[in-house]
Amino acid sequence: MVKSSIGQINGNFNGYERLAELSSQLAACEFEEIELDFSRCAWFDANMSAALGAVLAHVSDRFNDIKITGLQPDLEKILAKNRFLVGYGYTPRSDTYGSTLPYRRLQPDDERYFTAYVNQHLRRQEIPSMSQPLSRSFKDGILEVFANAAAHSETELGIFVCGQYFHKQQRLDFSIADAGIGMRRKIAKELGLVLNSDKAIEWALGEGNTTRKGSIPGGLGLKLLKEFITFNRGRLQIVSARGYWELNAGKQSLARMKHIFPGTVVNIEINTADTNSYRLSSESDN
């Protein structure tokens, strides 16, 4: 029996670092019974279920049996509402207030299912008002994040999605995580360009930079998401291997974690206190 303790997990650098550390702690485990003890976890941002799902997919792939214990009542309730705990023997609970965007594990060829998921769960009144063209482009940007994970991560373990509307904090978080090879390794493999993990994220965000083959354009959706999040004063995060990039209230930051996160995470955080109405700059006033 291997026991690992889960501390507080917020959707920030420290939270991702703790999940990367958990991955490192369990990296050598094979054919083990693993107990994840949540008794010291007073708070867990529910959208981080996607990132945790990617970590545990690697652990399960090595024929380990995972058991989750010690959940405090409030935490058990929210992780049962978003269906994360269902895969670990817990009974699902109804989401009376509609605050969860349910946890799902998808395969790279499940783009149609992901599109249906986005159409169903991201049509929310809490999201700031958008014109129809912008709303379509915003949705396309999110779909492109999934498409990039499917095309570039080389994951065989899946793509994980989850979200949460935090009423009190007035924010809506939506996470897409893959259990793939990460940006750094993909860039090195396809282009022979050797970068540290944080610089690999920065490179991938640069205009015109892509590992796509041929003349297929890429990055336009993420560019629009970045622009909207800047105006909205929300937050956008990308984590890959040891790299951590964040756009927060219009300011970008880059950092390197001590441990390796086994894949890539994109988290989109919308400021739901924003009362502005948005449209594309190309839309005419006439």
PDB file of N, CA, C and O in Angstrom, residues 6 9-24 26 36 38 44-59 66 79 82 84 88 101-105 117 157-164 173-180 237-241 243-244 257 260-268:
ATOM      1  N   ILE A   6      -2.955  14.612  -0.131  1.00  0.00           N
ATOM      2  CA  ILE A   6      -3.302  15.722  -1.021  1.00  0.00           C
ATOM      3  C   ILE A   6      -3.582  16.952  -0.165  1.00  0.00           C
ATOM      4  O   ILE A   6      -4.509  16.963   0.643  1.00  0.00           O
ATOM      5  N   ILE A   9      -5.513  22.515  -3.019  1.00  0.00           N
ATOM      6  CA  ILE A   9      -5.237  22.679  -4.448  1.00  0.00           C
ATOM      7  C   ILE A   9      -6.055  23.845  -4.980  1.00  0.00           C
ATOM      8  O   ILE A   9      -7.265  23.747  -5.180  1.00  0.00           O
ATOM      9  N   ASN A  10      -5.392  24.965  -5.183  1.00  0.00           N
ATOM     10  CA  ASN A  10      -6.000  26.111  -5.849  1.00  0.00           C
ATOM     11  C   ASN A  10      -5.546  26.146  -7.309  1.00  0.00           C
ATOM     12  O   ASN A  10      -4.527  25.555  -7.668  1.00  0.00           O
ATOM     13  N   GLY A  11      -6.291  26.863  -8.120  1.00  0.00           N
ATOM     14  CA  GLY A  11      -5.949  26.961  -9.529  1.00  0.00           C
ATOM     15  C   GLY A  11      -4.890  28.022  -9.771  1.00  0.00           C
ATOM     16  O   GLY A  11      -5.143  29.014 -10.467  1.00  0.00           O
ATOM     17  N   ASN A  12      -3.704  27.809  -9.205  1.00  0.00           N
ATOM     18  CA  ASN A  12      -2.601  28.746  -9.374  1.00  0.00           C
ATOM     19  C   ASN A  12      -1.290  27.970  -9.485  1.00  0.00           C
ATOM     20  O   ASN A  12      -1.294  26.733  -9.531  1.00  0.00           O
ATOM     21  N   PHE A  13      -0.176  28.694  -9.535  1.00  0.00           N
ATOM     22  CA  PHE A  13       1.129  28.039  -9.681  1.00  0.00           C
ATOM     23  C   PHE A  13       1.332  26.963  -8.620  1.00  0.00           C
ATOM     24  O   PHE A  13       1.749  25.842  -8.927  1.00  0.00           O
ATOM     25  N   ASN A  14       1.041  27.277  -7.367  1.00  0.00           N
ATOM     26  CA  ASN A  14       1.266  26.325  -6.281  1.00  0.00           C
ATOM     27  C   ASN A  14       0.398  25.081  -6.433  1.00  0.00           C
ATOM     28  O   ASN A  14       0.833  23.964  -6.131  1.00  0.00           O
ATOM     29  N   GLY A  15      -0.846  25.274  -6.896  1.00  0.00           N
ATOM     30  CA  GLY A  15      -1.727  24.129  -7.085  1.00  0.00           C
ATOM     31  C   GLY A  15      -1.213  23.174  -8.153  1.00  0.00           C
ATOM     32  O   GLY A  15      -1.209  21.948  -7.962  1.00  0.00           O
ATOM     33  N   TYR A  16      -0.780  23.716  -9.277  1.00  0.00           N
ATOM     34  CA  TYR A  16      -0.232  22.866 -10.338  1.00  0.00           C
ATOM     35  C   TYR A  16       1.080  22.223  -9.897  1.00  0.00           C
ATOM     36  O   TYR A  16       1.362  21.067 -10.247  1.00  0.00           O
ATOM     37  N   GLU A  17       1.882  22.965  -9.139  1.00  0.00           N
ATOM     38  CA  GLU A  17       3.138  22.410  -8.620  1.00  0.00           C
ATOM     39  C   GLU A  17       2.858  21.207  -7.725  1.00  0.00           C
ATOM     40  O   GLU A  17       3.564  20.189  -7.785  1.00  0.00           O
ATOM     41  N   ARG A  18       1.815  21.306  -6.894  1.00  0.00           N
ATOM     42  CA  ARG A  18       1.488  20.185  -5.998  1.00  0.00           C
ATOM     43  C   ARG A  18       1.035  18.959  -6.786  1.00  0.00           C
ATOM     44  O   ARG A  18       1.360  17.824  -6.429  1.00  0.00           O
ATOM     45  N   LEU A  19       0.268  19.166  -7.869  1.00  0.00           N
ATOM     46  CA  LEU A  19      -0.153  18.027  -8.691  1.00  0.00           C
ATOM     47  C   LEU A  19       1.032  17.426  -9.437  1.00  0.00           C
ATOM     48  O   LEU A  19       1.114  16.201  -9.606  1.00  0.00           O
ATOM     49  N   ALA A  20       1.959  18.267  -9.874  1.00  0.00           N
ATOM     50  CA  ALA A  20       3.173  17.762 -10.520  1.00  0.00           C
ATOM     51  C   ALA A  20       4.019  16.974  -9.523  1.00  0.00           C
ATOM     52  O   ALA A  20       4.609  15.941  -9.860  1.00  0.00           O
ATOM     53  N   GLU A  21       4.058  17.465  -8.278  1.00  0.00           N
ATOM     54  CA  GLU A  21       4.799  16.747  -7.233  1.00  0.00           C
ATOM     55  C   GLU A  21       4.158  15.387  -6.948  1.00  0.00           C
ATOM     56  O   GLU A  21       4.857  14.382  -6.756  1.00  0.00           O
ATOM     57  N   LEU A  22       2.819  15.346  -6.934  1.00  0.00           N
ATOM     58  CA  LEU A  22       2.125  14.072  -6.751  1.00  0.00           C
ATOM     59  C   LEU A  22       2.492  13.095  -7.860  1.00  0.00           C
ATOM     60  O   LEU A  22       2.756  11.909  -7.594  1.00  0.00           O
ATOM     61  N   SER A  23       2.514  13.575  -9.087  1.00  0.00           N
ATOM     62  CA  SER A  23       2.905  12.735 -10.218  1.00  0.00           C
ATOM     63  C   SER A  23       4.306  12.175 -10.025  1.00  0.00           C
ATOM     64  O   SER A  23       4.563  10.994 -10.272  1.00  0.00           O
ATOM     65  N   SER A  24       5.218  13.030  -9.545  1.00  0.00           N
ATOM     66  CA  SER A  24       6.594  12.596  -9.308  1.00  0.00           C
ATOM     67  C   SER A  24       6.667  11.543  -8.197  1.00  0.00           C
ATOM     68  O   SER A  24       7.393  10.549  -8.305  1.00  0.00           O
ATOM     69  N   LEU A  26       4.493   9.372  -7.375  1.00  0.00           N
ATOM     70  CA  LEU A  26       3.896   8.086  -7.755  1.00  0.00           C
ATOM     71  C   LEU A  26       4.476   7.520  -9.048  1.00  0.00           C
ATOM     72  O   LEU A  26       4.019   6.485  -9.531  1.00  0.00           O
ATOM     73  N   LEU A  36      -5.013   7.848  -1.962  1.00  0.00           N
ATOM     74  CA  LEU A  36      -4.890   9.300  -1.991  1.00  0.00           C
ATOM     75  C   LEU A  36      -5.692   9.860  -0.821  1.00  0.00           C
ATOM     76  O   LEU A  36      -6.923   9.800  -0.820  1.00  0.00           O
ATOM     77  N   PHE A  38      -7.165  12.733   1.275  1.00  0.00           N
ATOM     78  CA  PHE A  38      -7.580  14.128   1.156  1.00  0.00           C
ATOM     79  C   PHE A  38      -7.883  14.772   2.510  1.00  0.00           C
ATOM     80  O   PHE A  38      -8.460  15.851   2.551  1.00  0.00           O
ATOM     81  N   PHE A  44     -10.261  22.538  -2.790  1.00  0.00           N
ATOM     82  CA  PHE A  44      -9.804  22.004  -4.079  1.00  0.00           C
ATOM     83  C   PHE A  44     -10.634  22.694  -5.158  1.00  0.00           C
ATOM     84  O   PHE A  44     -11.844  22.472  -5.237  1.00  0.00           O
ATOM     85  N   ASP A  45     -10.018  23.556  -5.949  1.00  0.00           N
ATOM     86  CA  ASP A  45     -10.743  24.183  -7.055  1.00  0.00           C
ATOM     87  C   ASP A  45     -11.252  23.086  -7.982  1.00  0.00           C
ATOM     88  O   ASP A  45     -10.458  22.338  -8.557  1.00  0.00           O
ATOM     89  N   ALA A  46     -12.576  22.988  -8.136  1.00  0.00           N
ATOM     90  CA  ALA A  46     -13.167  21.825  -8.798  1.00  0.00           C
ATOM     91  C   ALA A  46     -12.708  21.648 -10.240  1.00  0.00           C
ATOM     92  O   ALA A  46     -12.613  20.527 -10.738  1.00  0.00           O
ATOM     93  N   ASN A  47     -12.417  22.761 -10.948  1.00  0.00           N
ATOM     94  CA  ASN A  47     -11.940  22.637 -12.328  1.00  0.00           C
ATOM     95  C   ASN A  47     -10.585  21.940 -12.403  1.00  0.00           C
ATOM     96  O   ASN A  47     -10.214  21.385 -13.448  1.00  0.00           O
ATOM     97  N   MET A  48      -9.840  21.925 -11.280  1.00  0.00           N
ATOM     98  CA  MET A  48      -8.544  21.242 -11.245  1.00  0.00           C
ATOM     99  C   MET A  48      -8.696  19.725 -11.306  1.00  0.00           C
ATOM    100  O   MET A  48      -7.702  18.997 -11.386  1.00  0.00           O
ATOM    101  N   SER A  49      -9.939  19.244 -11.292  1.00  0.00           N
ATOM    102  CA  SER A  49     -10.190  17.816 -11.489  1.00  0.00           C
ATOM    103  C   SER A  49      -9.632  17.350 -12.835  1.00  0.00           C
ATOM    104  O   SER A  49      -9.194  16.196 -12.966  1.00  0.00           O
ATOM    105  N   ALA A  50      -9.655  18.220 -13.847  1.00  0.00           N
ATOM    106  CA  ALA A  50      -9.124  17.845 -15.159  1.00  0.00           C
ATOM    107  C   ALA A  50      -7.630  17.564 -15.073  1.00  0.00           C
ATOM    108  O   ALA A  50      -7.136  16.550 -15.597  1.00  0.00           O
ATOM    109  N   ALA A  51      -6.886  18.462 -14.414  1.00  0.00           N
ATOM    110  CA  ALA A  51      -5.443  18.269 -14.266  1.00  0.00           C
ATOM    111  C   ALA A  51      -5.134  17.041 -13.419  1.00  0.00           C
ATOM    112  O   ALA A  51      -4.235  16.251 -13.739  1.00  0.00           O
ATOM    113  N   LEU A  52      -5.882  16.856 -12.326  1.00  0.00           N
ATOM    114  CA  LEU A  52      -5.677  15.666 -11.495  1.00  0.00           C
ATOM    115  C   LEU A  52      -6.009  14.407 -12.275  1.00  0.00           C
ATOM    116  O   LEU A  52      -5.326  13.384 -12.148  1.00  0.00           O
ATOM    117  N   GLY A  53      -7.045  14.470 -13.114  1.00  0.00           N
ATOM    118  CA  GLY A  53      -7.396  13.321 -13.936  1.00  0.00           C
ATOM    119  C   GLY A  53      -6.264  12.902 -14.853  1.00  0.00           C
ATOM    120  O   GLY A  53      -6.010  11.698 -15.046  1.00  0.00           O
ATOM    121  N   ALA A  54      -5.559  13.871 -15.430  1.00  0.00           N
ATOM    122  CA  ALA A  54      -4.426  13.558 -16.307  1.00  0.00           C
ATOM    123  C   ALA A  54      -3.301  12.890 -15.518  1.00  0.00           C
ATOM    124  O   ALA A  54      -2.679  11.928 -15.990  1.00  0.00           O
ATOM    125  N   VAL A  55      -3.044  13.399 -14.314  1.00  0.00           N
ATOM    126  CA  VAL A  55      -2.007  12.799 -13.464  1.00  0.00           C
ATOM    127  C   VAL A  55      -2.363  11.349 -13.125  1.00  0.00           C
ATOM    128  O   VAL A  55      -1.538  10.432 -13.263  1.00  0.00           O
ATOM    129  N   LEU A  56      -3.596  11.129 -12.700  1.00  0.00           N
ATOM    130  CA  LEU A  56      -3.999   9.786 -12.259  1.00  0.00           C
ATOM    131  C   LEU A  56      -4.140   8.811 -13.417  1.00  0.00           C
ATOM    132  O   LEU A  56      -4.028   7.599 -13.219  1.00  0.00           O
ATOM    133  N   ALA A  57      -4.357   9.327 -14.630  1.00  0.00           N
ATOM    134  CA  ALA A  57      -4.411   8.438 -15.803  1.00  0.00           C
ATOM    135  C   ALA A  57      -3.065   7.756 -16.007  1.00  0.00           C
ATOM    136  O   ALA A  57      -2.998   6.556 -16.322  1.00  0.00           O
ATOM    137  N   HIS A  58      -1.985   8.501 -15.816  1.00  0.00           N
ATOM    138  CA  HIS A  58      -0.647   7.899 -15.915  1.00  0.00           C
ATOM    139  C   HIS A  58      -0.427   6.870 -14.823  1.00  0.00           C
ATOM    140  O   HIS A  58       0.149   5.806 -15.069  1.00  0.00           O
ATOM    141  N   VAL A  59      -0.909   7.182 -13.613  1.00  0.00           N
ATOM    142  CA  VAL A  59      -0.743   6.260 -12.487  1.00  0.00           C
ATOM    143  C   VAL A  59      -1.516   4.968 -12.741  1.00  0.00           C
ATOM    144  O   VAL A  59      -0.992   3.858 -12.558  1.00  0.00           O
ATOM    145  N   ILE A  66      -6.221   2.799  -7.518  1.00  0.00           N
ATOM    146  CA  ILE A  66      -6.273   4.057  -6.771  1.00  0.00           C
ATOM    147  C   ILE A  66      -7.538   4.118  -5.917  1.00  0.00           C
ATOM    148  O   ILE A  66      -8.642   3.877  -6.399  1.00  0.00           O
ATOM    149  N   LEU A  79     -17.072  17.340  -5.648  1.00  0.00           N
ATOM    150  CA  LEU A  79     -16.410  16.425  -6.577  1.00  0.00           C
ATOM    151  C   LEU A  79     -17.318  15.257  -6.973  1.00  0.00           C
ATOM    152  O   LEU A  79     -17.038  14.567  -7.955  1.00  0.00           O
ATOM    153  N   ASN A  82     -19.584  17.135  -9.775  1.00  0.00           N
ATOM    154  CA  ASN A  82     -18.984  17.261 -11.114  1.00  0.00           C
ATOM    155  C   ASN A  82     -18.581  15.917 -11.714  1.00  0.00           C
ATOM    156  O   ASN A  82     -18.012  15.858 -12.808  1.00  0.00           O
ATOM    157  N   PHE A  84     -16.329  13.740 -10.890  1.00  0.00           N
ATOM    158  CA  PHE A  84     -14.948  13.248 -10.821  1.00  0.00           C
ATOM    159  C   PHE A  84     -14.848  11.993  -9.967  1.00  0.00           C
ATOM    160  O   PHE A  84     -14.135  11.042 -10.308  1.00  0.00           O
ATOM    161  N   TYR A  88     -14.236   6.567  -8.942  1.00  0.00           N
ATOM    162  CA  TYR A  88     -13.534   6.000  -7.790  1.00  0.00           C
ATOM    163  C   TYR A  88     -14.512   5.444  -6.761  1.00  0.00           C
ATOM    164  O   TYR A  88     -14.214   5.381  -5.564  1.00  0.00           O
ATOM    165  N   LEU A 101     -19.327  22.312 -14.446  1.00  0.00           N
ATOM    166  CA  LEU A 101     -19.199  21.844 -15.822  1.00  0.00           C
ATOM    167  C   LEU A 101     -18.578  20.459 -15.681  1.00  0.00           C
ATOM    168  O   LEU A 101     -17.406  20.344 -15.281  1.00  0.00           O
ATOM    169  N   PRO A 102     -19.324  19.400 -15.936  1.00  0.00           N
ATOM    170  CA  PRO A 102     -18.941  18.062 -15.477  1.00  0.00           C
ATOM    171  C   PRO A 102     -17.594  17.569 -16.012  1.00  0.00           C
ATOM    172  O   PRO A 102     -17.187  17.901 -17.119  1.00  0.00           O
ATOM    173  N   TYR A 103     -16.957  16.785 -15.174  1.00  0.00           N
ATOM    174  CA  TYR A 103     -15.687  16.153 -15.518  1.00  0.00           C
ATOM    175  C   TYR A 103     -15.933  15.068 -16.565  1.00  0.00           C
ATOM    176  O   TYR A 103     -16.829  14.240 -16.426  1.00  0.00           O
ATOM    177  N   ARG A 104     -15.124  15.087 -17.607  1.00  0.00           N
ATOM    178  CA  ARG A 104     -15.202  14.065 -18.651  1.00  0.00           C
ATOM    179  C   ARG A 104     -13.802  13.667 -19.084  1.00  0.00           C
ATOM    180  O   ARG A 104     -12.895  14.503 -19.166  1.00  0.00           O
ATOM    181  N   ARG A 105     -13.644  12.397 -19.391  1.00  0.00           N
ATOM    182  CA  ARG A 105     -12.412  11.877 -20.000  1.00  0.00           C
ATOM    183  C   ARG A 105     -12.734  11.505 -21.436  1.00  0.00           C
ATOM    184  O   ARG A 105     -13.566  10.629 -21.691  1.00  0.00           O
ATOM    185  N   TYR A 117     -20.382  19.062 -25.808  1.00  0.00           N
ATOM    186  CA  TYR A 117     -20.151  19.427 -24.411  1.00  0.00           C
ATOM    187  C   TYR A 117     -20.059  20.945 -24.275  1.00  0.00           C
ATOM    188  O   TYR A 117     -20.689  21.547 -23.397  1.00  0.00           O
ATOM    189  N   LEU A 157      -3.801   8.311 -23.421  1.00  0.00           N
ATOM    190  CA  LEU A 157      -4.533   8.167 -22.166  1.00  0.00           C
ATOM    191  C   LEU A 157      -5.731   9.091 -22.062  1.00  0.00           C
ATOM    192  O   LEU A 157      -6.505   8.984 -21.119  1.00  0.00           O
ATOM    193  N   GLY A 158      -5.890  10.002 -23.008  1.00  0.00           N
ATOM    194  CA  GLY A 158      -7.098  10.804 -23.024  1.00  0.00           C
ATOM    195  C   GLY A 158      -6.876  12.291 -22.810  1.00  0.00           C
ATOM    196  O   GLY A 158      -5.774  12.761 -22.521  1.00  0.00           O
ATOM    197  N   ILE A 159      -7.980  13.017 -22.982  1.00  0.00           N
ATOM    198  CA  ILE A 159      -8.049  14.454 -22.756  1.00  0.00           C
ATOM    199  C   ILE A 159      -9.152  14.671 -21.719  1.00  0.00           C
ATOM    200  O   ILE A 159     -10.240  14.104 -21.822  1.00  0.00           O
ATOM    201  N   PHE A 160      -8.887  15.508 -20.731  1.00  0.00           N
ATOM    202  CA  PHE A 160      -9.751  15.636 -19.566  1.00  0.00           C
ATOM    203  C   PHE A 160     -10.298  17.060 -19.498  1.00  0.00           C
ATOM    204  O   PHE A 160      -9.539  18.024 -19.630  1.00  0.00           O
ATOM    205  N   VAL A 161     -11.597  17.174 -19.310  1.00  0.00           N
ATOM    206  CA  VAL A 161     -12.225  18.499 -19.253  1.00  0.00           C
ATOM    207  C   VAL A 161     -13.072  18.607 -17.993  1.00  0.00           C
ATOM    208  O   VAL A 161     -13.649  17.623 -17.523  1.00  0.00           O
ATOM    209  N   CYS A 162     -13.118  19.817 -17.454  1.00  0.00           N
ATOM    210  CA  CYS A 162     -13.926  20.066 -16.260  1.00  0.00           C
ATOM    211  C   CYS A 162     -13.990  21.564 -16.034  1.00  0.00           C
ATOM    212  O   CYS A 162     -13.095  22.312 -16.454  1.00  0.00           O
ATOM    213  N   GLY A 163     -15.052  22.017 -15.388  1.00  0.00           N
ATOM    214  CA  GLY A 163     -15.161  23.441 -15.097  1.00  0.00           C
ATOM    215  C   GLY A 163     -15.973  23.680 -13.839  1.00  0.00           C
ATOM    216  O   GLY A 163     -16.615  22.774 -13.296  1.00  0.00           O
ATOM    217  N   GLN A 164     -15.949  24.932 -13.387  1.00  0.00           N
ATOM    218  CA  GLN A 164     -16.674  25.287 -12.177  1.00  0.00           C
ATOM    219  C   GLN A 164     -17.014  26.766 -12.201  1.00  0.00           C
ATOM    220  O   GLN A 164     -16.180  27.604 -12.578  1.00  0.00           O
ATOM    221  N   ASP A 173     -14.322  28.975 -14.376  1.00  0.00           N
ATOM    222  CA  ASP A 173     -13.086  28.337 -14.840  1.00  0.00           C
ATOM    223  C   ASP A 173     -13.414  27.093 -15.653  1.00  0.00           C
ATOM    224  O   ASP A 173     -14.267  26.284 -15.262  1.00  0.00           O
ATOM    225  N   PHE A 174     -12.692  26.938 -16.771  1.00  0.00           N
ATOM    226  CA  PHE A 174     -12.870  25.772 -17.627  1.00  0.00           C
ATOM    227  C   PHE A 174     -11.495  25.248 -18.028  1.00  0.00           C
ATOM    228  O   PHE A 174     -10.688  25.980 -18.599  1.00  0.00           O
ATOM    229  N   SER A 175     -11.219  23.993 -17.691  1.00  0.00           N
ATOM    230  CA  SER A 175      -9.900  23.404 -17.899  1.00  0.00           C
ATOM    231  C   SER A 175      -9.946  22.267 -18.914  1.00  0.00           C
ATOM    232  O   SER A 175     -10.867  21.445 -18.904  1.00  0.00           O
ATOM    233  N   ILE A 176      -8.923  22.235 -19.755  1.00  0.00           N
ATOM    234  CA  ILE A 176      -8.701  21.143 -20.710  1.00  0.00           C
ATOM    235  C   ILE A 176      -7.288  20.630 -20.469  1.00  0.00           C
ATOM    236  O   ILE A 176      -6.314  21.380 -20.594  1.00  0.00           O
ATOM    237  N   ALA A 177      -7.166  19.373 -20.088  1.00  0.00           N
ATOM    238  CA  ALA A 177      -5.857  18.788 -19.789  1.00  0.00           C
ATOM    239  C   ALA A 177      -5.653  17.537 -20.624  1.00  0.00           C
ATOM    240  O   ALA A 177      -6.588  16.759 -20.822  1.00  0.00           O
ATOM    241  N   ASP A 178      -4.438  17.349 -21.113  1.00  0.00           N
ATOM    242  CA  ASP A 178      -4.130  16.091 -21.797  1.00  0.00           C
ATOM    243  C   ASP A 178      -3.001  15.392 -21.055  1.00  0.00           C
ATOM    244  O   ASP A 178      -2.249  16.000 -20.303  1.00  0.00           O
ATOM    245  N   ALA A 179      -2.921  14.090 -21.267  1.00  0.00           N
ATOM    246  CA  ALA A 179      -1.874  13.279 -20.645  1.00  0.00           C
ATOM    247  C   ALA A 179      -0.826  12.929 -21.687  1.00  0.00           C
ATOM    248  O   ALA A 179      -0.410  11.778 -21.817  1.00  0.00           O
ATOM    249  N   GLY A 180      -0.410  13.943 -22.451  1.00  0.00           N
ATOM    250  CA  GLY A 180       0.490  13.722 -23.581  1.00  0.00           C
ATOM    251  C   GLY A 180       1.941  14.055 -23.297  1.00  0.00           C
ATOM    252  O   GLY A 180       2.377  14.134 -22.149  1.00  0.00           O
ATOM    253  N   GLN A 237      -4.333  30.315 -18.229  1.00  0.00           N
ATOM    254  CA  GLN A 237      -3.147  29.609 -17.746  1.00  0.00           C
ATOM    255  C   GLN A 237      -2.800  28.458 -18.679  1.00  0.00           C
ATOM    256  O   GLN A 237      -3.703  27.780 -19.198  1.00  0.00           O
ATOM    257  N   ILE A 238      -1.514  28.239 -18.864  1.00  0.00           N
ATOM    258  CA  ILE A 238      -1.029  27.071 -19.600  1.00  0.00           C
ATOM    259  C   ILE A 238       0.086  26.435 -18.783  1.00  0.00           C
ATOM    260  O   ILE A 238       1.033  27.117 -18.374  1.00  0.00           O
ATOM    261  N   VAL A 239      -0.049  25.148 -18.549  1.00  0.00           N
ATOM    262  CA  VAL A 239       0.958  24.375 -17.816  1.00  0.00           C
ATOM    263  C   VAL A 239       1.385  23.217 -18.704  1.00  0.00           C
ATOM    264  O   VAL A 239       0.542  22.528 -19.284  1.00  0.00           O
ATOM    265  N   SER A 240       2.692  23.018 -18.825  1.00  0.00           N
ATOM    266  CA  SER A 240       3.192  21.903 -19.622  1.00  0.00           C
ATOM    267  C   SER A 240       4.558  21.501 -19.089  1.00  0.00           C
ATOM    268  O   SER A 240       5.469  22.345 -19.022  1.00  0.00           O
ATOM    269  N   ALA A 241       4.687  20.228 -18.692  1.00  0.00           N
ATOM    270  CA  ALA A 241       5.918  19.731 -18.062  1.00  0.00           C
ATOM    271  C   ALA A 241       6.261  20.635 -16.871  1.00  0.00           C
ATOM    272  O   ALA A 241       5.470  20.779 -15.957  1.00  0.00           O
ATOM    273  N   GLY A 243       6.775  23.923 -17.209  1.00  0.00           N
ATOM    274  CA  GLY A 243       6.459  25.286 -17.580  1.00  0.00           C
ATOM    275  C   GLY A 243       5.117  25.763 -17.065  1.00  0.00           C
ATOM    276  O   GLY A 243       4.138  24.999 -17.031  1.00  0.00           O
ATOM    277  N   TYR A 244       5.064  27.032 -16.656  1.00  0.00           N
ATOM    278  CA  TYR A 244       3.819  27.662 -16.212  1.00  0.00           C
ATOM    279  C   TYR A 244       3.759  29.061 -16.810  1.00  0.00           C
ATOM    280  O   TYR A 244       4.641  29.898 -16.582  1.00  0.00           O
ATOM    281  N   MET A 257       8.327  25.168 -12.789  1.00  0.00           N
ATOM    282  CA  MET A 257       8.027  24.371 -11.607  1.00  0.00           C
ATOM    283  C   MET A 257       9.183  23.423 -11.298  1.00  0.00           C
ATOM    284  O   MET A 257      10.003  23.115 -12.160  1.00  0.00           O
ATOM    285  N   ILE A 260       7.647  17.822 -12.811  1.00  0.00           N
ATOM    286  CA  ILE A 260       7.099  17.743 -14.169  1.00  0.00           C
ATOM    287  C   ILE A 260       5.622  17.379 -14.124  1.00  0.00           C
ATOM    288  O   ILE A 260       5.239  16.350 -13.552  1.00  0.00           O
ATOM    289  N   PHE A 261       4.793  18.223 -14.722  1.00  0.00           N
ATOM    290  CA  PHE A 261       3.396  17.846 -14.915  1.00  0.00           C
ATOM    291  C   PHE A 261       3.325  16.970 -16.168  1.00  0.00           C
ATOM    292  O   PHE A 261       3.821  17.359 -17.230  1.00  0.00           O
ATOM    293  N   PRO A 262       2.672  15.796 -16.087  1.00  0.00           N
ATOM    294  CA  PRO A 262       2.722  14.823 -17.181  1.00  0.00           C
ATOM    295  C   PRO A 262       1.707  15.108 -18.292  1.00  0.00           C
ATOM    296  O   PRO A 262       0.780  14.343 -18.533  1.00  0.00           O
ATOM    297  N   GLY A 263       1.891  16.226 -18.974  1.00  0.00           N
ATOM    298  CA  GLY A 263       0.976  16.608 -20.042  1.00  0.00           C
ATOM    299  C   GLY A 263       0.890  18.114 -20.144  1.00  0.00           C
ATOM    300  O   GLY A 263       1.826  18.835 -19.765  1.00  0.00           O
ATOM    301  N   THR A 264      -0.232  18.594 -20.627  1.00  0.00           N
ATOM    302  CA  THR A 264      -0.455  20.026 -20.805  1.00  0.00           C
ATOM    303  C   THR A 264      -1.857  20.378 -20.320  1.00  0.00           C
ATOM    304  O   THR A 264      -2.803  19.628 -20.559  1.00  0.00           O
ATOM    305  N   VAL A 265      -1.978  21.520 -19.657  1.00  0.00           N
ATOM    306  CA  VAL A 265      -3.269  22.021 -19.187  1.00  0.00           C
ATOM    307  C   VAL A 265      -3.479  23.428 -19.721  1.00  0.00           C
ATOM    308  O   VAL A 265      -2.561  24.248 -19.689  1.00  0.00           O
ATOM    309  N   VAL A 266      -4.669  23.697 -20.221  1.00  0.00           N
ATOM    310  CA  VAL A 266      -5.084  25.054 -20.542  1.00  0.00           C
ATOM    311  C   VAL A 266      -6.311  25.357 -19.689  1.00  0.00           C
ATOM    312  O   VAL A 266      -7.305  24.627 -19.747  1.00  0.00           O
ATOM    313  N   ASN A 267      -6.225  26.414 -18.887  1.00  0.00           N
ATOM    314  CA  ASN A 267      -7.367  26.820 -18.071  1.00  0.00           C
ATOM    315  C   ASN A 267      -7.803  28.223 -18.471  1.00  0.00           C
ATOM    316  O   ASN A 267      -6.996  29.156 -18.526  1.00  0.00           O
ATOM    317  N   ILE A 268      -9.090  28.355 -18.756  1.00  0.00           N
ATOM    318  CA  ILE A 268      -9.682  29.638 -19.134  1.00  0.00           C
ATOM    319  C   ILE A 268     -10.556  30.104 -17.983  1.00  0.00           C
ATOM    320  O   ILE A 268     -11.483  29.397 -17.580  1.00  0.00           O
TER     321      ILE A 268
END
